[in-house]
Amino acid sequence: MAALKLMIYSGTLFNLALLFILCLLIVILVQSVIFIALEITAYVKIKKDPFSPWGSFILAMGIKNIFTNLSGIPFMAAGFILHKQQEPKDAVAQPAARRKARRNPALLMKKAAKARKHRNKGIKS
């Protein structure tokens, strides 16, 4: 903090330019941290629901990154793919509930009788 105060109060153009660049870098760093957290959230949301509107966020981040640097091309491609496959929530087919198999009561009675017979085999009256 003392160095920043000295840069402000020195009055030289070079120190003020360095202070401006330093503040700009801090703002860019904070913005990048926020965007990284939002991208992680978007990937988690998309993993849970592929038709989530978070795909548009990935597309927007790809476009933003293309203007700042070339690393945004894969993000933009992924965003276009996700944006293209967007469908309404109703279109997602719910998995059919599995029916519990019914057992034949006569078969169950035969098995129970057989088990009782084997269990009481050693006891004779």
mmCIF file of C-alpha atoms in Angstrom, residues 14-95:
data_model
loop_
_atom_site.group_PDB
_atom_site.id
_atom_site.type_symbol
_atom_site.label_atom_id
_atom_site.label_comp_id
_atom_site.label_asym_id
_atom_site.label_seq_id
_atom_site.Cartn_x
_atom_site.Cartn_y
_atom_site.Cartn_z
ATOM 1 C CA PHE A 14 5.670 7.163 -15.555
ATOM 2 C CA ASN A 15 4.534 6.220 -12.026
ATOM 3 C CA LEU A 16 0.943 7.200 -12.776
ATOM 4 C CA ALA A 17 1.012 5.073 -15.942
ATOM 5 C CA LEU A 18 2.363 2.131 -13.948
ATOM 6 C CA LEU A 19 -0.349 2.630 -11.316
ATOM 7 C CA PHE A 20 -3.027 2.696 -14.024
ATOM 8 C CA ILE A 21 -1.663 -0.504 -15.594
ATOM 9 C CA LEU A 22 -1.470 -2.197 -12.176
ATOM 10 C CA CYS A 23 -5.071 -1.271 -11.374
ATOM 11 C CA LEU A 24 -6.168 -2.482 -14.810
ATOM 12 C CA LEU A 25 -4.427 -5.826 -14.258
ATOM 13 C CA ILE A 26 -6.093 -6.236 -10.858
ATOM 14 C CA VAL A 27 -9.521 -5.569 -12.417
ATOM 15 C CA ILE A 28 -8.833 -8.088 -15.202
ATOM 16 C CA LEU A 29 -7.670 -10.664 -12.644
ATOM 17 C CA VAL A 30 -10.819 -10.271 -10.533
ATOM 18 C CA GLN A 31 -13.000 -10.461 -13.668
ATOM 19 C CA SER A 32 -11.219 -13.632 -14.801
ATOM 20 C CA VAL A 33 -11.697 -15.291 -11.410
ATOM 21 C CA ILE A 34 -15.426 -14.500 -11.501
ATOM 22 C CA PHE A 35 -15.769 -15.810 -15.067
ATOM 23 C CA ILE A 36 -13.862 -19.007 -14.227
ATOM 24 C CA ALA A 37 -16.222 -19.641 -11.305
ATOM 25 C CA LEU A 38 -19.218 -19.064 -13.602
ATOM 26 C CA GLU A 39 -17.786 -21.412 -16.245
ATOM 27 C CA ILE A 40 -17.317 -24.161 -13.660
ATOM 28 C CA THR A 41 -20.920 -23.618 -12.555
ATOM 29 C CA ALA A 42 -22.050 -23.778 -16.196
ATOM 30 C CA TYR A 43 -20.236 -27.065 -16.788
ATOM 31 C CA VAL A 44 -21.784 -28.595 -13.644
ATOM 32 C CA LYS A 45 -25.269 -27.409 -14.639
ATOM 33 C CA ILE A 46 -24.824 -28.688 -18.216
ATOM 34 C CA LYS A 47 -23.580 -32.053 -16.914
ATOM 35 C CA LYS A 48 -26.791 -32.440 -14.870
ATOM 36 C CA ASP A 49 -29.101 -31.199 -17.646
ATOM 37 C CA PRO A 50 -27.681 -31.107 -21.202
ATOM 38 C CA PHE A 51 -30.504 -28.807 -22.331
ATOM 39 C CA SER A 52 -29.820 -26.228 -19.630
ATOM 40 C CA PRO A 53 -29.706 -22.557 -20.681
ATOM 41 C CA TRP A 54 -26.146 -22.397 -19.281
ATOM 42 C CA GLY A 55 -24.980 -23.460 -22.778
ATOM 43 C CA SER A 56 -25.622 -19.886 -23.895
ATOM 44 C CA PHE A 57 -23.213 -18.693 -21.209
ATOM 45 C CA ILE A 58 -20.463 -20.907 -22.642
ATOM 46 C CA LEU A 59 -21.169 -19.432 -26.087
ATOM 47 C CA ALA A 60 -20.979 -15.887 -24.709
ATOM 48 C CA MET A 61 -17.701 -16.651 -22.917
ATOM 49 C CA GLY A 62 -16.279 -18.066 -26.151
ATOM 50 C CA ILE A 63 -17.152 -14.890 -28.036
ATOM 51 C CA LYS A 64 -15.677 -12.739 -25.236
ATOM 52 C CA ASN A 65 -12.466 -14.785 -25.197
ATOM 53 C CA ILE A 66 -12.072 -14.483 -28.972
ATOM 54 C CA PHE A 67 -11.915 -10.705 -28.605
ATOM 55 C CA THR A 68 -9.415 -10.898 -25.737
ATOM 56 C CA ASN A 69 -7.281 -13.802 -27.012
ATOM 57 C CA LEU A 70 -7.481 -16.842 -29.295
ATOM 58 C CA SER A 71 -8.185 -19.323 -26.487
ATOM 59 C CA GLY A 72 -11.894 -18.587 -26.942
ATOM 60 C CA ILE A 73 -12.254 -20.552 -30.198
ATOM 61 C CA PRO A 74 -12.879 -23.925 -28.443
ATOM 62 C CA PHE A 75 -15.304 -22.237 -26.033
ATOM 63 C CA MET A 76 -17.200 -20.654 -28.899
ATOM 64 C CA ALA A 77 -17.386 -23.968 -30.779
ATOM 65 C CA ALA A 78 -18.650 -25.759 -27.647
ATOM 66 C CA GLY A 79 -21.147 -22.964 -27.045
ATOM 67 C CA PHE A 80 -22.508 -23.205 -30.601
ATOM 68 C CA ILE A 81 -22.868 -26.978 -30.248
ATOM 69 C CA LEU A 82 -24.685 -26.635 -26.918
ATOM 70 C CA HIS A 83 -26.836 -23.778 -28.220
ATOM 71 C CA LYS A 84 -27.798 -25.793 -31.311
ATOM 72 C CA GLN A 85 -28.965 -28.807 -29.293
ATOM 73 C CA GLN A 86 -31.127 -26.734 -26.947
ATOM 74 C CA GLU A 87 -34.627 -28.197 -26.705
ATOM 75 C CA PRO A 88 -37.534 -27.400 -24.452
ATOM 76 C CA LYS A 89 -37.660 -29.175 -21.114
ATOM 77 C CA ASP A 90 -40.836 -31.042 -22.113
ATOM 78 C CA ALA A 91 -39.015 -32.741 -24.978
ATOM 79 C CA VAL A 92 -36.731 -34.610 -22.583
ATOM 80 C CA ALA A 93 -38.133 -38.100 -22.217
ATOM 81 C CA GLN A 94 -38.438 -39.268 -18.649
ATOM 82 C CA PRO A 95 -37.205 -42.786 -18.071
#
